[in-house]
Amino acid sequence: MLTLMLIAGGLSLYNAHKLNEAAENLEGRYSTLYKLFTSPSSDLDSEAGFGKEMVEQAVTIVGEQVKYNYTFLLVIVGAALLFGGMIAVLFPWKITRPVERLVKATQTVKKGDYSYRITGLEGTGEISTLAGSFNDMLSNIEDTHNSNLELLEQTKRFNETLREKIDEATLAIREQQNELIRAERLAIIGEFATRIAHEIKNPLSGITVALEIMRGKAGSEEQEHSITEVLKEVRRLDGILRDLLQLSVPKKMDFREIDPNEVVERSVILVRPRAEKKGVSLNVRHGASGPCRLDYEKCQQVLINLLINAIDSTEPGKGTVSVETETVDGALRITVQDDGSGIPQSEIEKIFEPFYSSKKQGTGLGLPISKKIIESHSGEITVSSEEGKGSQFTVIIPYTRRDEELTAKETGSA
Ligand SMILES: Nc1ncnc2c1ncn2[C@@H]1O[C@H](COP(=O)(O)OP(=O)(O)OP(=O)(O)O)[C@@H](O)[C@H]1O
Ligand SMILES: [Mg+2]
């Protein structure tokens, strides 16, 4: 633009100079003509010829000048039109393109894409500076946004951990509550059992002795059979009393280093007649190695109860009961598995409660007593069962227990 203006200025000056030159030329000629006309010795014919020539020259010069000026004007107008056209095309493209990019950038950022950057506007102009500042601002926004996301993620993780901890604590509290309820119930049963035990146990012993004498003197087989049946019931009552007393006032534990496979073997021998009578096959697998500190009789009591429960749950002539010992992670694991009726999900919580039984003749004391015995070994007894498919009871007893722990348990249960 500046160059074009300089060219136009130069041409104007040159044009003015040319006009000036022509004017001066005409002025010179006019003064010569004037002198000739005013001189007394002038020859009018030659003067007139000279004057005509001069006028013709002046007309030519002015005509040339006018032509020249006209061409000059055309060039200037043409250049102005060309320049104007170029500006009309280039100016909007130069301005709107960056603005469009800025608009696109703001719209993309509005949608949440903070990683977007304006490109292709690098340079030194105001638009480039604006684009640069916009990109810097986006970088700041993106950093803040990422920090916020990280913070949000951390808060979420914290909340999840907190929820897990609360759930764990709630579960632990619920278990403790259940344990307390169980302990309280056992204490009440214990008090009740000890009172009635003294009231009933002695007469019951007297009745047993009397019935045995009567059976010896029975006059007929029928009488003998009847007395035997009554004796069975009296012994069953005696057994219930014994179990009740054991649950509430357990005897001192008698821990000894025992081969767990031996306890299992002995228990299986005792229940095998019951299994055979029902047509249930009984499998044993001894995988545990080394002796464990156990109360032989009490562990046998637990195993007999688990095995009888398993046999009872199976269909006559069809069922299979398996018992297995293993050493897992420094602990003795005994598993009693059956393919019997299974336990309904709604009932599974109740089976370790005293007096819960689904059997006609069951007292519902077998599992609560078993649980108490295993806990006295610092172990645990768990169940997994599916209705219609069978059940699995697992006993876990650590091989090495701290002596104080054992002493406390022994004293506590004494
Ligand atoms: N293997 C099993 N399969 C199905 N149900 C079982 C099994 N073991 C236990 N149960 C259920 O748990 C109840 C409680 O068992 P628990 O041994 O405490 O008492 P019981 O066997 O009924 O009577 P008790 O053992 O005092 O003679 C059973 O009556 C039975 O309903
Ligand atoms: Mg039982």
Short mmCIF file of C-alpha atoms and ligand atoms in Angstrom, two decimals:
data_model
loop_
_atom_site.label_atom_id
_atom_site.label_comp_id
_atom_site.label_asym_id
_atom_site.label_seq_id
_atom_site.Cartn_x
_atom_site.Cartn_y
_atom_site.Cartn_z
CA MET A 1 0.00 0.00 0.00
CA LEU A 2 2.76 2.40 1.06
CA THR A 3 4.74 1.51 -2.07
CA LEU A 4 1.72 2.17 -4.25
CA MET A 5 1.20 5.58 -2.58
CA LEU A 6 4.87 6.44 -3.07
CA ILE A 7 4.64 5.49 -6.76
CA ALA A 8 1.46 7.60 -7.15
CA GLY A 9 3.12 10.60 -5.34
CA GLY A 10 6.25 10.31 -7.53
CA LEU A 11 4.18 10.18 -10.71
CA SER A 12 2.14 13.27 -9.56
CA LEU A 13 5.32 15.22 -8.88
CA TYR A 14 6.72 14.20 -12.25
CA ASN A 15 3.44 15.25 -13.94
CA ALA A 16 3.44 18.64 -12.15
CA HIS A 17 7.03 19.16 -13.21
CA LYS A 18 6.13 18.37 -16.84
CA LEU A 19 3.15 20.79 -16.80
CA ASN A 20 5.37 23.45 -15.25
CA GLU A 21 7.97 22.88 -17.97
CA ALA A 22 5.28 23.21 -20.71
CA ALA A 23 3.90 26.37 -19.09
CA GLU A 24 7.37 27.91 -18.90
CA ASN A 25 7.97 27.03 -22.56
CA LEU A 26 4.67 28.65 -23.58
CA GLU A 27 5.38 31.70 -21.41
CA GLY A 28 8.82 32.12 -23.11
CA ARG A 29 7.25 31.87 -26.53
CA TYR A 30 4.41 34.21 -25.59
CA SER A 31 6.85 36.93 -24.41
CA THR A 32 8.84 36.60 -27.68
CA LEU A 33 5.57 36.94 -29.62
CA TYR A 34 4.58 39.95 -27.58
CA LYS A 35 7.94 41.65 -28.24
CA LEU A 36 7.57 40.97 -31.98
CA PHE A 37 4.05 42.42 -32.11
CA THR A 38 5.04 45.51 -30.14
CA SER A 39 8.28 46.14 -32.12
CA PRO A 40 7.93 48.97 -34.79
CA SER A 41 10.07 47.09 -37.26
CA SER A 42 8.12 43.92 -37.21
CA ASP A 43 7.19 41.96 -40.31
CA LEU A 44 3.50 41.07 -39.77
CA ASP A 45 3.35 38.09 -42.15
CA SER A 46 6.31 36.28 -40.66
CA GLU A 47 5.03 37.23 -37.22
CA ALA A 48 1.65 35.74 -38.03
CA GLY A 49 3.28 32.48 -39.25
CA PHE A 50 5.36 32.28 -36.17
CA GLY A 51 2.30 32.91 -33.99
CA LYS A 52 0.36 30.13 -35.75
CA GLU A 53 3.22 27.69 -35.18
CA MET A 54 3.37 28.68 -31.55
CA VAL A 55 -0.35 28.16 -31.02
CA GLU A 56 -0.13 24.77 -32.73
CA GLN A 57 2.83 23.80 -30.51
CA ALA A 58 0.95 24.92 -27.40
CA VAL A 59 -2.13 22.92 -28.42
CA THR A 60 0.06 19.80 -29.02
CA ILE A 61 1.82 20.17 -25.66
CA VAL A 62 -1.44 20.65 -23.78
CA GLY A 63 -3.03 17.76 -25.74
CA GLU A 64 -0.10 15.47 -24.93
CA GLN A 65 -0.25 16.53 -21.31
CA VAL A 66 -3.99 15.88 -21.12
CA LYS A 67 -3.47 12.45 -22.73
CA TYR A 68 -0.66 11.72 -20.35
CA ASN A 69 -2.76 12.82 -17.37
CA TYR A 70 -5.67 10.70 -18.56
CA THR A 71 -3.45 7.58 -18.86
CA PHE A 72 -1.96 8.32 -15.45
CA LEU A 73 -5.45 8.59 -13.96
CA LEU A 74 -6.43 5.28 -15.56
CA VAL A 75 -3.30 3.57 -14.15
CA ILE A 76 -3.99 4.98 -10.67
CA VAL A 77 -7.68 3.98 -10.78
CA GLY A 78 -6.76 0.51 -12.11
CA ALA A 79 -4.12 0.04 -9.39
CA ALA A 80 -6.57 1.24 -6.74
CA LEU A 81 -9.23 -1.18 -7.99
CA LEU A 82 -6.74 -4.08 -8.05
CA PHE A 83 -5.49 -3.25 -4.58
CA GLY A 84 -9.02 -2.80 -3.29
CA GLY A 85 -10.00 -6.15 -4.78
CA MET A 86 -7.03 -7.85 -3.16
CA ILE A 87 -7.89 -6.35 0.19
CA ALA A 88 -11.55 -7.31 -0.26
CA VAL A 89 -10.49 -10.93 -0.81
CA LEU A 90 -7.55 -11.24 1.54
CA PHE A 91 -8.70 -9.11 4.46
CA PRO A 92 -11.77 -11.20 5.45
CA TRP A 93 -9.80 -14.45 4.97
CA LYS A 94 -6.99 -13.10 7.14
CA ILE A 95 -9.38 -11.96 9.89
CA THR A 96 -12.22 -14.51 9.81
CA ARG A 97 -10.05 -17.61 9.66
CA PRO A 98 -8.41 -16.98 13.08
CA VAL A 99 -11.73 -15.86 14.56
CA GLU A 100 -13.36 -19.07 13.30
CA ARG A 101 -10.57 -21.05 14.94
CA LEU A 102 -11.07 -19.17 18.19
CA VAL A 103 -14.83 -19.83 18.06
CA LYS A 104 -14.23 -23.54 17.33
CA ALA A 105 -11.81 -23.67 20.26
CA THR A 106 -14.31 -22.10 22.69
CA GLN A 107 -17.05 -24.48 21.51
CA THR A 108 -14.81 -27.54 21.89
CA VAL A 109 -13.76 -26.44 25.38
CA LYS A 110 -17.41 -25.79 26.27
CA LYS A 111 -18.08 -29.48 25.50
CA GLY A 112 -15.43 -30.43 28.06
CA ASP A 113 -12.44 -31.19 25.83
CA TYR A 114 -9.74 -29.23 27.64
CA SER A 115 -6.93 -30.85 25.65
CA TYR A 116 -7.90 -28.89 22.51
CA ARG A 117 -5.34 -26.31 21.30
CA ILE A 118 -5.53 -23.67 18.52
CA THR A 119 -2.95 -24.44 15.83
CA GLY A 120 -1.83 -22.75 12.63
CA LEU A 121 -1.94 -19.22 14.05
CA GLU A 122 1.70 -19.00 15.08
CA GLY A 123 3.37 -15.65 14.38
CA THR A 124 3.78 -12.21 15.86
CA GLY A 125 0.42 -10.49 15.20
CA GLU A 126 -2.30 -9.73 17.74
CA ILE A 127 -4.35 -12.76 16.65
CA SER A 128 -1.34 -15.04 17.22
CA THR A 129 -0.79 -13.48 20.65
CA LEU A 130 -4.48 -13.97 21.42
CA ALA A 131 -4.32 -17.61 20.24
CA GLY A 132 -1.18 -18.14 22.34
CA SER A 133 -2.86 -16.67 25.44
CA PHE A 134 -5.94 -18.77 24.75
CA ASN A 135 -3.79 -21.93 24.54
CA ASP A 136 -1.99 -20.97 27.79
CA MET A 137 -5.35 -20.45 29.46
CA LEU A 138 -6.49 -23.87 28.17
CA SER A 139 -3.32 -25.47 29.58
CA ASN A 140 -4.12 -23.95 32.99
CA ILE A 141 -7.74 -25.06 32.78
CA GLU A 142 -6.66 -28.56 31.72
CA ASP A 143 -4.17 -28.80 34.62
CA THR A 144 -6.81 -27.66 37.12
CA HIS A 145 -9.36 -30.00 35.56
CA ASN A 146 -6.94 -32.95 35.77
CA SER A 147 -6.12 -32.13 39.41
CA ASN A 148 -9.84 -31.96 40.15
CA LEU A 149 -10.37 -35.33 38.45
CA GLU A 150 -7.50 -36.84 40.44
CA LEU A 151 -8.99 -35.36 43.63
CA LEU A 152 -12.39 -36.76 42.71
CA GLU A 153 -10.85 -40.17 42.05
CA GLN A 154 -9.03 -40.07 45.39
CA THR A 155 -12.25 -39.06 47.16
CA LYS A 156 -14.10 -41.93 45.45
CA ARG A 157 -11.38 -44.42 46.46
CA PHE A 158 -11.42 -43.05 49.99
CA ASN A 159 -15.22 -43.39 50.12
CA GLU A 160 -15.04 -46.96 48.85
CA THR A 161 -12.40 -47.89 51.42
CA LEU A 162 -14.45 -46.17 54.10
CA ARG A 163 -17.59 -48.03 53.02
CA GLU A 164 -15.69 -51.35 53.03
CA LYS A 165 -14.32 -50.57 56.51
CA ILE A 166 -17.80 -49.61 57.74
CA ASP A 167 -19.24 -52.81 56.24
CA GLU A 168 -16.47 -54.86 57.87
CA ALA A 169 -17.01 -53.12 61.20
CA THR A 170 -20.79 -53.58 60.95
CA LEU A 171 -20.32 -57.26 60.16
CA ALA A 172 -17.90 -57.67 63.05
CA ILE A 173 -20.29 -55.88 65.42
CA ARG A 174 -23.19 -58.05 64.20
CA GLU A 175 -21.11 -61.19 64.68
CA GLN A 176 -20.10 -60.01 68.14
CA GLN A 177 -23.73 -59.27 68.94
CA ASN A 178 -24.74 -62.73 67.76
CA GLU A 179 -21.92 -64.22 69.77
CA LEU A 180 -23.06 -62.26 72.82
CA ILE A 181 -26.64 -63.39 72.32
CA ARG A 182 -25.41 -66.96 71.92
CA ALA A 183 -23.22 -66.69 75.03
CA GLU A 184 -26.09 -65.14 77.00
CA ARG A 185 -28.45 -67.86 75.84
CA LEU A 186 -25.88 -70.50 76.75
CA ALA A 187 -25.44 -68.90 80.16
CA ILE A 188 -29.21 -69.03 80.77
CA ILE A 189 -29.30 -72.64 79.53
CA GLY A 190 -26.32 -73.37 81.76
CA GLU A 191 -28.01 -71.97 84.83
CA PHE A 192 -31.20 -73.82 83.99
CA ALA A 193 -29.31 -77.03 83.19
CA THR A 194 -27.29 -77.06 86.39
CA ARG A 195 -30.42 -76.53 88.47
CA ILE A 196 -32.46 -79.27 86.82
CA ALA A 197 -29.46 -81.56 86.46
CA HIS A 198 -29.25 -81.95 90.25
CA GLU A 199 -33.02 -82.32 90.49
CA ILE A 200 -33.35 -84.85 87.65
CA LYS A 201 -29.99 -86.56 87.30
CA ASN A 202 -30.05 -88.44 90.63
CA PRO A 203 -33.66 -89.71 90.31
CA LEU A 204 -32.85 -90.62 86.69
CA SER A 205 -29.88 -92.73 87.87
CA GLY A 206 -32.17 -94.39 90.42
CA ILE A 207 -34.76 -95.11 87.69
CA THR A 208 -32.04 -96.60 85.46
CA VAL A 209 -30.83 -98.93 88.19
CA ALA A 210 -34.41 -99.93 89.09
CA LEU A 211 -35.28 -100.59 85.41
CA GLU A 212 -32.18 -102.76 84.96
CA ILE A 213 -33.19 -104.81 88.03
CA MET A 214 -36.76 -105.10 86.72
CA ARG A 215 -35.50 -106.22 83.33
CA GLY A 216 -33.50 -108.98 85.01
CA LYS A 217 -36.68 -110.20 86.71
CA ALA A 218 -38.96 -109.80 83.69
CA GLY A 219 -41.57 -112.56 83.44
CA SER A 220 -41.86 -112.53 79.68
CA GLU A 221 -39.95 -111.47 76.58
CA GLU A 222 -42.56 -108.81 75.94
CA GLN A 223 -41.97 -107.31 79.41
CA GLU A 224 -38.21 -107.39 78.89
CA HIS A 225 -38.59 -105.63 75.50
CA SER A 226 -40.81 -102.93 77.01
CA ILE A 227 -38.38 -102.30 79.87
CA THR A 228 -35.48 -102.11 77.39
CA GLU A 229 -37.33 -99.44 75.38
CA VAL A 230 -38.01 -97.40 78.55
CA LEU A 231 -34.35 -97.77 79.52
CA LYS A 232 -33.32 -96.40 76.11
CA GLU A 233 -35.47 -93.34 76.63
CA VAL A 234 -34.12 -92.81 80.14
CA ARG A 235 -30.59 -93.04 78.80
CA ARG A 236 -31.51 -90.56 76.04
CA LEU A 237 -32.80 -88.15 78.72
CA ASP A 238 -29.59 -88.66 80.63
CA GLY A 239 -27.66 -87.90 77.45
CA ILE A 240 -29.60 -84.66 76.92
CA LEU A 241 -28.84 -83.61 80.48
CA ARG A 242 -25.18 -84.44 79.97
CA ASP A 243 -25.09 -82.39 76.73
CA LEU A 244 -26.83 -79.46 78.39
CA LEU A 245 -24.32 -79.50 81.20
CA GLN A 246 -21.45 -79.78 78.75
CA LEU A 247 -22.71 -76.79 76.78
CA SER A 248 -23.05 -74.58 79.82
CA VAL A 249 -20.41 -75.89 82.17
CA PRO A 250 -17.83 -77.64 79.94
CA LYS A 251 -15.27 -79.87 81.50
CA LYS A 252 -11.59 -78.92 81.54
CA MET A 253 -9.92 -79.61 78.23
CA ASP A 254 -7.44 -82.46 78.12
CA PHE A 255 -4.99 -81.49 75.39
CA ARG A 256 -2.48 -84.05 74.23
CA GLU A 257 -0.30 -84.54 71.17
CA ILE A 258 -2.51 -86.80 69.10
CA ASP A 259 -2.51 -88.07 65.53
CA PRO A 260 -5.70 -86.52 64.10
CA ASN A 261 -6.03 -89.41 61.63
CA GLU A 262 -6.41 -91.73 64.60
CA VAL A 263 -9.31 -89.69 66.05
CA VAL A 264 -11.02 -89.70 62.66
CA GLU A 265 -10.46 -93.43 62.19
CA ARG A 266 -11.92 -94.19 65.65
CA SER A 267 -15.00 -92.01 65.01
CA VAL A 268 -15.59 -93.65 61.62
CA ILE A 269 -15.46 -97.12 63.26
CA LEU A 270 -18.12 -95.99 65.74
CA VAL A 271 -20.54 -94.63 63.10
CA ARG A 272 -19.95 -97.24 60.39
CA PRO A 273 -22.70 -99.63 61.65
CA ARG A 274 -25.21 -96.74 61.35
CA ALA A 275 -24.04 -95.98 57.79
CA GLU A 276 -24.15 -99.63 56.77
CA LYS A 277 -27.61 -100.06 58.23
CA LYS A 278 -28.81 -97.16 56.05
CA GLY A 279 -26.88 -98.30 52.99
CA VAL A 280 -24.70 -95.19 52.93
CA SER A 281 -21.09 -95.56 51.78
CA LEU A 282 -18.49 -94.01 54.05
CA ASN A 283 -15.14 -92.92 52.56
CA VAL A 284 -12.08 -91.86 54.53
CA ARG A 285 -8.93 -90.13 53.33
CA HIS A 286 -6.07 -89.36 55.72
CA GLY A 287 -3.96 -86.53 54.34
CA ALA A 288 -2.92 -84.75 57.55
CA SER A 289 0.64 -85.24 58.73
CA GLY A 290 2.02 -85.06 62.24
CA PRO A 291 0.43 -84.93 65.68
CA CYS A 292 -1.71 -82.04 66.87
CA ARG A 293 -2.59 -80.85 70.37
CA LEU A 294 -6.17 -82.10 70.74
CA ASP A 295 -8.66 -83.26 73.33
CA TYR A 296 -9.17 -86.77 71.98
CA GLU A 297 -12.64 -87.44 73.42
CA LYS A 298 -14.09 -84.05 72.60
CA CYS A 299 -12.77 -84.10 69.04
CA GLN A 300 -14.26 -87.55 68.65
CA GLN A 301 -17.58 -86.22 69.94
CA VAL A 302 -17.48 -83.48 67.28
CA LEU A 303 -16.64 -85.93 64.49
CA ILE A 304 -19.32 -88.40 65.54
CA ASN A 305 -21.93 -85.64 65.51
CA LEU A 306 -20.81 -84.36 62.08
CA LEU A 307 -20.75 -87.90 60.64
CA ILE A 308 -24.16 -88.82 62.09
CA ASN A 309 -25.65 -85.55 60.78
CA ALA A 310 -24.20 -86.31 57.34
CA ILE A 311 -25.52 -89.91 57.33
CA ASP A 312 -28.93 -88.71 58.57
CA SER A 313 -29.19 -86.20 55.71
CA THR A 314 -28.67 -88.78 52.94
CA GLU A 315 -31.27 -90.91 51.21
CA PRO A 316 -31.23 -94.58 52.33
CA GLY A 317 -29.24 -96.84 50.04
CA LYS A 318 -27.97 -93.96 47.91
CA GLY A 319 -25.84 -91.54 49.87
CA THR A 320 -22.12 -91.08 50.18
CA VAL A 321 -20.34 -89.50 53.12
CA SER A 322 -16.65 -88.60 52.90
CA VAL A 323 -14.29 -87.54 55.64
CA GLU A 324 -10.84 -86.17 54.91
CA THR A 325 -7.91 -84.83 56.93
CA GLU A 326 -5.36 -82.40 55.52
CA THR A 327 -2.60 -80.10 56.64
CA VAL A 328 -3.18 -76.67 55.14
CA ASP A 329 -1.19 -73.49 55.99
CA GLY A 330 0.01 -74.79 59.36
CA ALA A 331 -3.44 -75.95 60.39
CA LEU A 332 -5.28 -79.24 60.61
CA ARG A 333 -8.31 -79.33 58.34
CA ILE A 334 -11.01 -81.98 58.68
CA THR A 335 -13.80 -82.01 56.13
CA VAL A 336 -17.03 -84.00 56.40
CA GLN A 337 -18.98 -83.98 53.14
CA ASP A 338 -22.27 -85.54 52.12
CA ASP A 339 -24.54 -85.64 49.09
CA GLY A 340 -27.67 -85.47 51.22
CA SER A 341 -30.60 -83.07 51.52
CA GLY A 342 -28.52 -79.95 52.13
CA ILE A 343 -29.61 -77.08 54.35
CA PRO A 344 -32.02 -74.35 53.19
CA GLN A 345 -30.29 -70.97 52.94
CA SER A 346 -32.81 -69.48 55.38
CA GLU A 347 -31.90 -72.09 58.02
CA ILE A 348 -28.13 -72.15 57.69
CA GLU A 349 -27.65 -69.34 60.24
CA LYS A 350 -29.65 -71.24 62.83
CA ILE A 351 -27.95 -74.64 62.81
CA PHE A 352 -25.34 -73.66 65.42
CA GLU A 353 -28.05 -72.31 67.74
CA PRO A 354 -28.92 -74.53 70.74
CA PHE A 355 -32.11 -76.57 70.24
CA TYR A 356 -32.37 -76.01 66.50
CA SER A 357 -33.18 -79.39 64.97
CA SER A 358 -35.09 -80.67 61.99
CA LYS A 359 -35.05 -84.20 63.31
CA LYS A 360 -37.79 -85.97 65.25
CA GLN A 361 -35.41 -87.22 67.89
CA GLY A 362 -32.81 -84.44 67.60
CA THR A 363 -31.96 -82.22 70.56
CA GLY A 364 -30.28 -79.56 68.43
CA LEU A 365 -27.29 -79.56 70.77
CA GLY A 366 -24.79 -81.46 68.58
CA LEU A 367 -23.54 -78.51 66.51
CA PRO A 368 -23.52 -75.86 69.31
CA ILE A 369 -21.46 -78.25 71.45
CA SER A 370 -19.15 -79.04 68.49
CA LYS A 371 -18.63 -75.32 67.89
CA LYS A 372 -17.77 -74.75 71.52
CA ILE A 373 -15.29 -77.63 71.53
CA ILE A 374 -13.53 -76.50 68.34
CA GLU A 375 -13.33 -72.91 69.64
CA SER A 376 -11.67 -74.29 72.75
CA HIS A 377 -8.97 -75.58 70.35
CA SER A 378 -8.56 -72.01 68.96
CA GLY A 379 -10.15 -73.33 65.80
CA GLU A 380 -13.29 -72.79 63.82
CA ILE A 381 -16.06 -74.81 62.26
CA THR A 382 -17.79 -73.65 59.09
CA VAL A 383 -20.47 -74.95 56.76
CA SER A 384 -21.30 -74.63 53.09
CA SER A 385 -24.45 -76.25 51.83
CA GLU A 386 -26.78 -76.31 48.87
CA GLU A 387 -30.32 -77.50 49.25
CA GLY A 388 -30.87 -80.79 47.43
CA LYS A 389 -27.17 -81.26 46.69
CA GLY A 390 -25.42 -81.77 50.03
CA SER A 391 -23.35 -80.12 52.72
CA GLN A 392 -19.74 -79.73 53.73
CA PHE A 393 -18.61 -79.04 57.30
CA THR A 394 -15.01 -77.91 57.75
CA VAL A 395 -13.08 -77.93 61.00
CA ILE A 396 -9.81 -75.98 61.16
CA ILE A 397 -7.46 -76.25 64.14
CA PRO A 398 -4.03 -74.55 64.16
CA TYR A 399 -1.12 -76.92 64.88
CA THR A 400 0.76 -74.34 66.88
CA ARG A 401 -1.15 -72.22 69.34
CA ARG A 402 0.22 -69.82 71.90
CA ASP A 403 0.38 -71.45 75.31
CA GLU A 404 -1.30 -68.48 77.03
CA GLU A 405 -4.17 -68.73 74.60
CA LEU A 406 -4.59 -72.38 75.39
CA THR A 407 -4.26 -71.78 79.11
CA ALA A 408 -6.88 -69.03 78.95
CA LYS A 409 -9.22 -71.26 76.99
CA GLU A 410 -8.58 -74.22 79.28
CA THR A 411 -9.18 -72.11 82.38
CA GLY A 412 -12.15 -70.36 80.82
CA SER A 413 -13.79 -73.57 79.87
CA ALA A 414 -12.93 -75.37 83.08
N1 LIG B 1 -25.01 -82.65 57.07
C1 LIG B 1 -26.20 -82.06 57.25
N2 LIG B 1 -27.11 -82.06 56.26
C2 LIG B 1 -28.31 -81.47 56.41
N3 LIG B 1 -28.70 -80.83 57.55
C3 LIG B 1 -27.83 -80.82 58.57
C4 LIG B 1 -26.53 -81.41 58.48
N4 LIG B 1 -25.90 -81.21 59.66
C5 LIG B 1 -26.76 -80.52 60.44
N5 LIG B 1 -27.92 -80.29 59.82
C6 LIG B 1 -29.11 -79.58 60.34
O1 LIG B 1 -28.72 -78.92 61.51
C7 LIG B 1 -29.56 -79.31 62.59
C8 LIG B 1 -28.80 -79.20 63.90
O2 LIG B 1 -27.82 -80.21 63.96
P1 LIG B 1 -27.31 -80.67 65.40
O3 LIG B 1 -26.28 -81.66 65.21
O4 LIG B 1 -26.99 -79.47 66.20
O5 LIG B 1 -28.63 -81.25 66.06
P2 LIG B 1 -29.37 -82.60 65.66
O6 LIG B 1 -28.51 -83.42 64.82
O7 LIG B 1 -30.68 -82.21 65.13
O8 LIG B 1 -29.57 -83.23 67.06
P3 LIG B 1 -28.43 -83.89 67.98
O9 LIG B 1 -27.16 -83.77 67.26
O10 LIG B 1 -28.44 -83.09 69.20
O11 LIG B 1 -28.85 -85.27 68.14
C9 LIG B 1 -30.02 -80.67 62.19
O12 LIG B 1 -31.21 -81.03 62.83
C10 LIG B 1 -30.20 -80.53 60.70
O13 LIG B 1 -31.42 -79.89 60.43
MG MG B 2 -26.50 -83.81 65.34
#
